[in-house]
XYZ file of C-alpha atoms in Angstrom:
355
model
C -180.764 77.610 49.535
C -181.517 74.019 48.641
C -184.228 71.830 48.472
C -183.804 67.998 48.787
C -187.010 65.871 48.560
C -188.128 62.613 49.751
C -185.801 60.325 47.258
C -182.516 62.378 48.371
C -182.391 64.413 45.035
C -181.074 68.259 45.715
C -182.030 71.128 43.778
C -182.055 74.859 44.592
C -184.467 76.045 47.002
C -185.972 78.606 48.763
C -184.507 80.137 51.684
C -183.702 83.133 53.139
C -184.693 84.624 56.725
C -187.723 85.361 57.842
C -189.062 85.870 61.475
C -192.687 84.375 62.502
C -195.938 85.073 64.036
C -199.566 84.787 63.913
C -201.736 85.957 61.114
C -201.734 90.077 60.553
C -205.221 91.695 60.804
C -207.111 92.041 57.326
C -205.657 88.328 56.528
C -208.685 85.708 54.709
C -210.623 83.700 56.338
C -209.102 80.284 56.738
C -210.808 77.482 55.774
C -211.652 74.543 59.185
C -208.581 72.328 58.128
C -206.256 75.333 57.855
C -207.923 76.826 61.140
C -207.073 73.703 62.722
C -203.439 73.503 61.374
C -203.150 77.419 62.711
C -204.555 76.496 66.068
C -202.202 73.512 66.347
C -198.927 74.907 65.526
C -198.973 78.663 66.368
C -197.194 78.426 69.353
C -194.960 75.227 68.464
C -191.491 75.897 67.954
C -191.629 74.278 64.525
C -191.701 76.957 61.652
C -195.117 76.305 59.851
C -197.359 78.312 57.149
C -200.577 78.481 55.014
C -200.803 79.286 51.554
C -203.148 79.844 49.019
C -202.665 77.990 45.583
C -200.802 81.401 44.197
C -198.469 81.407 46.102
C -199.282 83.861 48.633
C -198.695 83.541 52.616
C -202.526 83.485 54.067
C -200.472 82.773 57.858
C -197.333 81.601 59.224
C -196.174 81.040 63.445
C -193.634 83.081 65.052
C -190.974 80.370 64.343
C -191.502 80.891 60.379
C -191.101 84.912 60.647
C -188.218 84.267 62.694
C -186.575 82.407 59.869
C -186.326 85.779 57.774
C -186.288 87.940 60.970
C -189.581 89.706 60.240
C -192.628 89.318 62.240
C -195.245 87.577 61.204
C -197.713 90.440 59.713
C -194.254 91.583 57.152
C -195.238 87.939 55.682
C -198.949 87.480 55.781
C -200.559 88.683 52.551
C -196.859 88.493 50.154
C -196.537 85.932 47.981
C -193.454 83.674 48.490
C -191.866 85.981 45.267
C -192.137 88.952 47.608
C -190.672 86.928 50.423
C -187.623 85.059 49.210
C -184.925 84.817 46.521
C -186.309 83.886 42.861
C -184.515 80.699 42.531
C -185.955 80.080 46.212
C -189.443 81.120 45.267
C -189.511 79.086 42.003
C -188.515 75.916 44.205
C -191.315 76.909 46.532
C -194.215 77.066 43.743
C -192.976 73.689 42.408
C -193.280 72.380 45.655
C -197.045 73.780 46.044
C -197.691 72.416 43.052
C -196.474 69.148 43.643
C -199.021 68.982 46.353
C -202.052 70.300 45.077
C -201.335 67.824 41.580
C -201.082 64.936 43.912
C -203.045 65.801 46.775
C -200.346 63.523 48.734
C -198.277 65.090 51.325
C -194.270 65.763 50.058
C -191.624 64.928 52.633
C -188.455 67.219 51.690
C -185.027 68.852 53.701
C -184.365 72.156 52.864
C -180.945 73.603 53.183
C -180.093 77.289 53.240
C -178.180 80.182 54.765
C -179.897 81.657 57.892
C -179.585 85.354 57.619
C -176.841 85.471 60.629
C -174.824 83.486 58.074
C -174.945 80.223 60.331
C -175.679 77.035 57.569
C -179.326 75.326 58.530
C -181.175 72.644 57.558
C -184.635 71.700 58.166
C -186.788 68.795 56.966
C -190.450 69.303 56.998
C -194.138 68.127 55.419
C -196.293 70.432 52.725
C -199.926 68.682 52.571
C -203.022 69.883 51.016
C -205.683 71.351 53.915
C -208.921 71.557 52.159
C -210.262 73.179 48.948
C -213.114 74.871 50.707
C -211.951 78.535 49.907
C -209.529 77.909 47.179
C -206.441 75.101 47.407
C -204.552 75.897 50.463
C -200.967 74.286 50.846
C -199.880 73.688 54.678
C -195.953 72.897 55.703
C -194.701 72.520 58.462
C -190.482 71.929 59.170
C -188.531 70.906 61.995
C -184.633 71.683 62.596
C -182.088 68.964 61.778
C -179.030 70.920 61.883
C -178.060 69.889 64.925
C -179.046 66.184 64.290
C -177.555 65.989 60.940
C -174.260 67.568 62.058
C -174.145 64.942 65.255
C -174.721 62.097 62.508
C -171.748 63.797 60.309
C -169.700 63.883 63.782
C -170.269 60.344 64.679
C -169.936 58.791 61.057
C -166.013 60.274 61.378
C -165.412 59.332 64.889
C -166.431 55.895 63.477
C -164.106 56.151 60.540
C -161.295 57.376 62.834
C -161.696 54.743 64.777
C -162.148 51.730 62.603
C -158.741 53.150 60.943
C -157.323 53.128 64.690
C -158.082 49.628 65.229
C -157.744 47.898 61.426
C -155.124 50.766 59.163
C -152.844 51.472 62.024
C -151.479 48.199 62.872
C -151.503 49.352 66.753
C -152.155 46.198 68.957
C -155.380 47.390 70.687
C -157.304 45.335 73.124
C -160.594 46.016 75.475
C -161.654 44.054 78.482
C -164.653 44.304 80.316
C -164.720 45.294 84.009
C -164.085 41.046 85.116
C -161.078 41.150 83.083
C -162.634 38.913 79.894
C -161.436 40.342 76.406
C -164.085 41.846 74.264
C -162.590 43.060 70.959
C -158.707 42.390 69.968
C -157.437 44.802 66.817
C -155.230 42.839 63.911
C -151.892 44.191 65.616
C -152.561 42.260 68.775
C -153.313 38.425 67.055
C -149.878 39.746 64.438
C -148.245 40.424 68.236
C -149.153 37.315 69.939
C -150.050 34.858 67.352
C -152.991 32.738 66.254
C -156.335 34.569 65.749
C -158.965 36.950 66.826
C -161.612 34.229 67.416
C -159.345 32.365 70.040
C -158.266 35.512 71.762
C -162.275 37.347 72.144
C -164.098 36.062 74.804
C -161.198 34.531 76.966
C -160.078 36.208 80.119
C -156.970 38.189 80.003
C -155.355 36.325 82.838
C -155.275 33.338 81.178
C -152.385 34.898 78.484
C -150.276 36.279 81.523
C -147.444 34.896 83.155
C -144.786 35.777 86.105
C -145.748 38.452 88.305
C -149.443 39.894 87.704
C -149.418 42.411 90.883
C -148.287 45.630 88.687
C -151.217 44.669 86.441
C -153.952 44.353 89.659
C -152.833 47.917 91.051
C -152.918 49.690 87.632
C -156.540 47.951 87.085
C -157.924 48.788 90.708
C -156.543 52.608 89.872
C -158.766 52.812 87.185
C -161.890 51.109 88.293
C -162.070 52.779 91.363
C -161.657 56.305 89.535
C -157.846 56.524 91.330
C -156.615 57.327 87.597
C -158.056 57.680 84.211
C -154.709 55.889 82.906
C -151.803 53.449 83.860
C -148.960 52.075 81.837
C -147.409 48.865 83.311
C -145.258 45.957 81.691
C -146.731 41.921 81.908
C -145.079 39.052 80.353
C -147.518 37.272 77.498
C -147.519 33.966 76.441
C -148.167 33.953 72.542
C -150.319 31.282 70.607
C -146.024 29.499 69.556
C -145.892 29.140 73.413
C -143.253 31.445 73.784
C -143.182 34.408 76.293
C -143.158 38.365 75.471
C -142.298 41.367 77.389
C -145.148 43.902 76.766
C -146.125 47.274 77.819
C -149.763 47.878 78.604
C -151.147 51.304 78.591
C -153.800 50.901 79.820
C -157.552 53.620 79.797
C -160.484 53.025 81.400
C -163.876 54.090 79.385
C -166.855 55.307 80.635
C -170.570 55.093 80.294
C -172.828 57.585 81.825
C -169.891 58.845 84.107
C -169.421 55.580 85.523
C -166.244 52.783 84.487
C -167.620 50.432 81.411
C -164.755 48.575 80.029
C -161.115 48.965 79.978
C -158.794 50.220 76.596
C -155.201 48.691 76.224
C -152.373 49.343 74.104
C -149.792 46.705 73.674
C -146.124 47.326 72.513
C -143.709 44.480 72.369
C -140.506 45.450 74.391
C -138.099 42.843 73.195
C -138.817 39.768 70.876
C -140.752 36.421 71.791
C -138.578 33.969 73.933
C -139.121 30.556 74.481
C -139.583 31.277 78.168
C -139.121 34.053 80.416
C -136.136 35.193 81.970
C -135.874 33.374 85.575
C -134.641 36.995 87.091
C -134.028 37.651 90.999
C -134.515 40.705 92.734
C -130.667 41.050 93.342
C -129.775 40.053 89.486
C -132.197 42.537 88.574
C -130.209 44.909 90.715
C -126.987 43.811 88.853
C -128.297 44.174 85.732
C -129.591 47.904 86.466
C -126.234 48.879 87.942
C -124.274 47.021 84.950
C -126.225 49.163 82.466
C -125.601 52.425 84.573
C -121.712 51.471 83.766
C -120.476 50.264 86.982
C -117.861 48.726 87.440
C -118.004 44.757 89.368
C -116.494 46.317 92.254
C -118.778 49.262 92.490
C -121.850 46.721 91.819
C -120.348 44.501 94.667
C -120.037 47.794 97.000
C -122.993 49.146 96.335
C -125.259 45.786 97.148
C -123.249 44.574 100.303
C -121.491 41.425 97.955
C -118.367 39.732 98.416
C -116.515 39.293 94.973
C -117.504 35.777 95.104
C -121.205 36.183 95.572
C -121.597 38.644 92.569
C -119.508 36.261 90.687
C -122.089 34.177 91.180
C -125.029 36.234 90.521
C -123.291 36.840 87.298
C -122.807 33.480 86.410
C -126.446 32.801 86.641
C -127.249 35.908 84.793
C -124.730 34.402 81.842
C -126.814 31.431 81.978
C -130.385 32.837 82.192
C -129.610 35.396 79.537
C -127.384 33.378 77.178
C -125.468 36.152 77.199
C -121.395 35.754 77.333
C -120.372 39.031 78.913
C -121.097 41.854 80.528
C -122.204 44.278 77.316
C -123.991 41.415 76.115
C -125.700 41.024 79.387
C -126.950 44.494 79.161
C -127.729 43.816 75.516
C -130.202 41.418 76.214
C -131.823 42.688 79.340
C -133.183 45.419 76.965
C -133.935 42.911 74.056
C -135.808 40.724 76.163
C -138.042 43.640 78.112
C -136.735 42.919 81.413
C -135.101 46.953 81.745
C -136.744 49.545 81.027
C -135.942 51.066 77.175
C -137.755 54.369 78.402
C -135.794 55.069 81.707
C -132.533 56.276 82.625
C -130.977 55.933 85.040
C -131.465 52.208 83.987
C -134.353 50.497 85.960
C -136.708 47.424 85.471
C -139.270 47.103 83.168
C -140.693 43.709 85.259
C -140.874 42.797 88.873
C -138.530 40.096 89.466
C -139.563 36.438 89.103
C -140.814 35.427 92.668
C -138.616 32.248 92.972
């Protein structure tokens, strides 16, 4: 066992298990002060005890005994060398010392080995009660296993997570429930440009171009409780004025079971283009097919075309695209986000622009 006292400083303690109870038959008289203390805490579920100034246990509550699974008489009337370890016991008379020098209470954290061999830690008080009889040194401790392993817990979720959002480079945003961004990670202003302090506090819809409906189903999913998650793809407009192709996975978080704010991963799914791709339903068809490795007259076929009309279509894709031919065409409708990288068969990453 260890002892740590009021300035943080460990040193071996006493420890072991005991089990508690009231004061055995035969015990001394306890002085007003220490009849008080027994009175208060013999039923609390704080250990607590009474000893004289050598050392030896004059009464202790069921919650002490049960420390050292005895009851309470196997303690009463031992001295604390009887009770515990020697290194324990030593710590224990220093700290009985301490208090009767001083006459100040000592705040200290004691850390030992329960006797199921479980790891516990309990911080408690050892005060002087009165002198009328004799010195007699009260403590009194309260559990903080629990408490201190919760703190432990939450200083490495912390950690984990500040190494999420600043080490990983991931472009991490989160919105509250109207849609206005809260807190931006350094991937997302190295994604879109510019800085942290233009992008918190402004509402998300302002960034978005094109098409916004995928966005308002995945976001009414999740508020309403239809889904816990929702991955959909939004164009961007980035602080060079250009336009990006993103994918949004999208999580809502809760507070006290009910939706708080909403978490969002950003990837980039092709580069940053000075505008988006002016796309039609039927060229997005095209494209899909194209990438699937049919052939112009199987595209044609398949969508009800004449030769001349998908000539057409393809001629505008050539020109919206700057893309020469038909593996180039394909080569850029991935680079630019507007099919799907993920899918096969091929299929759109974007709804098609609504002119």
């Amino acid at each position: 066992m260890y002892v740590k006292n009021e300035h943080g400083q460990t040193r071996p303690a006493a420890g072991g298990g005991t089990e508690p109870g009231r004061a055995a038959a035969g015990s001394p008289e306890l002085p007003e002060a220490a009849r008080w203390f027994e009175a208060l805490a013999a039923y609390a579920p704080a250990p607590a005890f009474i000893r004289d100034g050598h050392g030896r246990y004059l009464w202790v509550n069921a919650a002490y005994a049960h420390l050292y699974r005895l009851e309470a008489h196997a303690v009463v009337g031992r001295t604390v060398e009887e009770v515990d370890a020697p290194d324990d016991a030593a710590v224990f008379r220093a700290l009985d010392r301490e208090v009767l020098t001083s006459g100040r209470p000592v705040r200290h954290t004691l850390l030992f080995r329960h006797p199921d061999g479980t790891p516990r830690q309990v911080t408690g008080h050892r005060f002087v009660l009165d002198f009328g009889r004799g010195p007699r040194v009260g403590g009194i401790y309260r559990d903080v296993t629990d408490q201190a392993q919760a703190l432990e817990d939450k200083a490495a979720a912390a950690e984990e997570l500040h190494a999420l959002w600043e080490r990983s480079g991931l472009a991490i945003v989160t919105l509250d429930l109207r849609g206005r961004v809260q807190r931006v990670s350094g991937g997302v202003a190295e994604l879109l440009g510019g800085d942290r302090a233009h992008l918190e506090g402004s509402r998300a819809a302002g960034h978005l171009s094109g098409d916004c409906r995928a966005v308002r189903r995945a976001w009414a999913d999740l508020i309403l409780g239809r889904a816990a998650r929702r991955t959909c793809s939004v164009v961007c407009r980035t602080a060079a004025g250009g336009s990006l192709v993103l994918r949004a996975d999208l999580g809502v978080i809760r507070h006290r079971g009910a939706p708080d704010r909403i978490s969002a991963v950003l990837h980039a799914l092709g580069p940053e283009s000075a505008a988006a791709a002016r796309v039609s339903p039927v060229q997005l068809r095209v494209l899909s097919l194209m990438a699937g490795g049919e052939s112009n007259g199987a595209i044609a076929s398949h969508l009800g075309l004449s030769r001349q009309a998908l000539d057409y279509h393809l001629r505008r894709l050539r020109e919206a695209l700057d893309a020469a031919s038909r593996p180039a065409l394909v080569a850029r409708a991935y680079t630019l986000g507007i099919l799907d990288g993920r899918a096969w068969p091929p299929r759109a990453a974007l709804p098609p622009h609504p002119h």
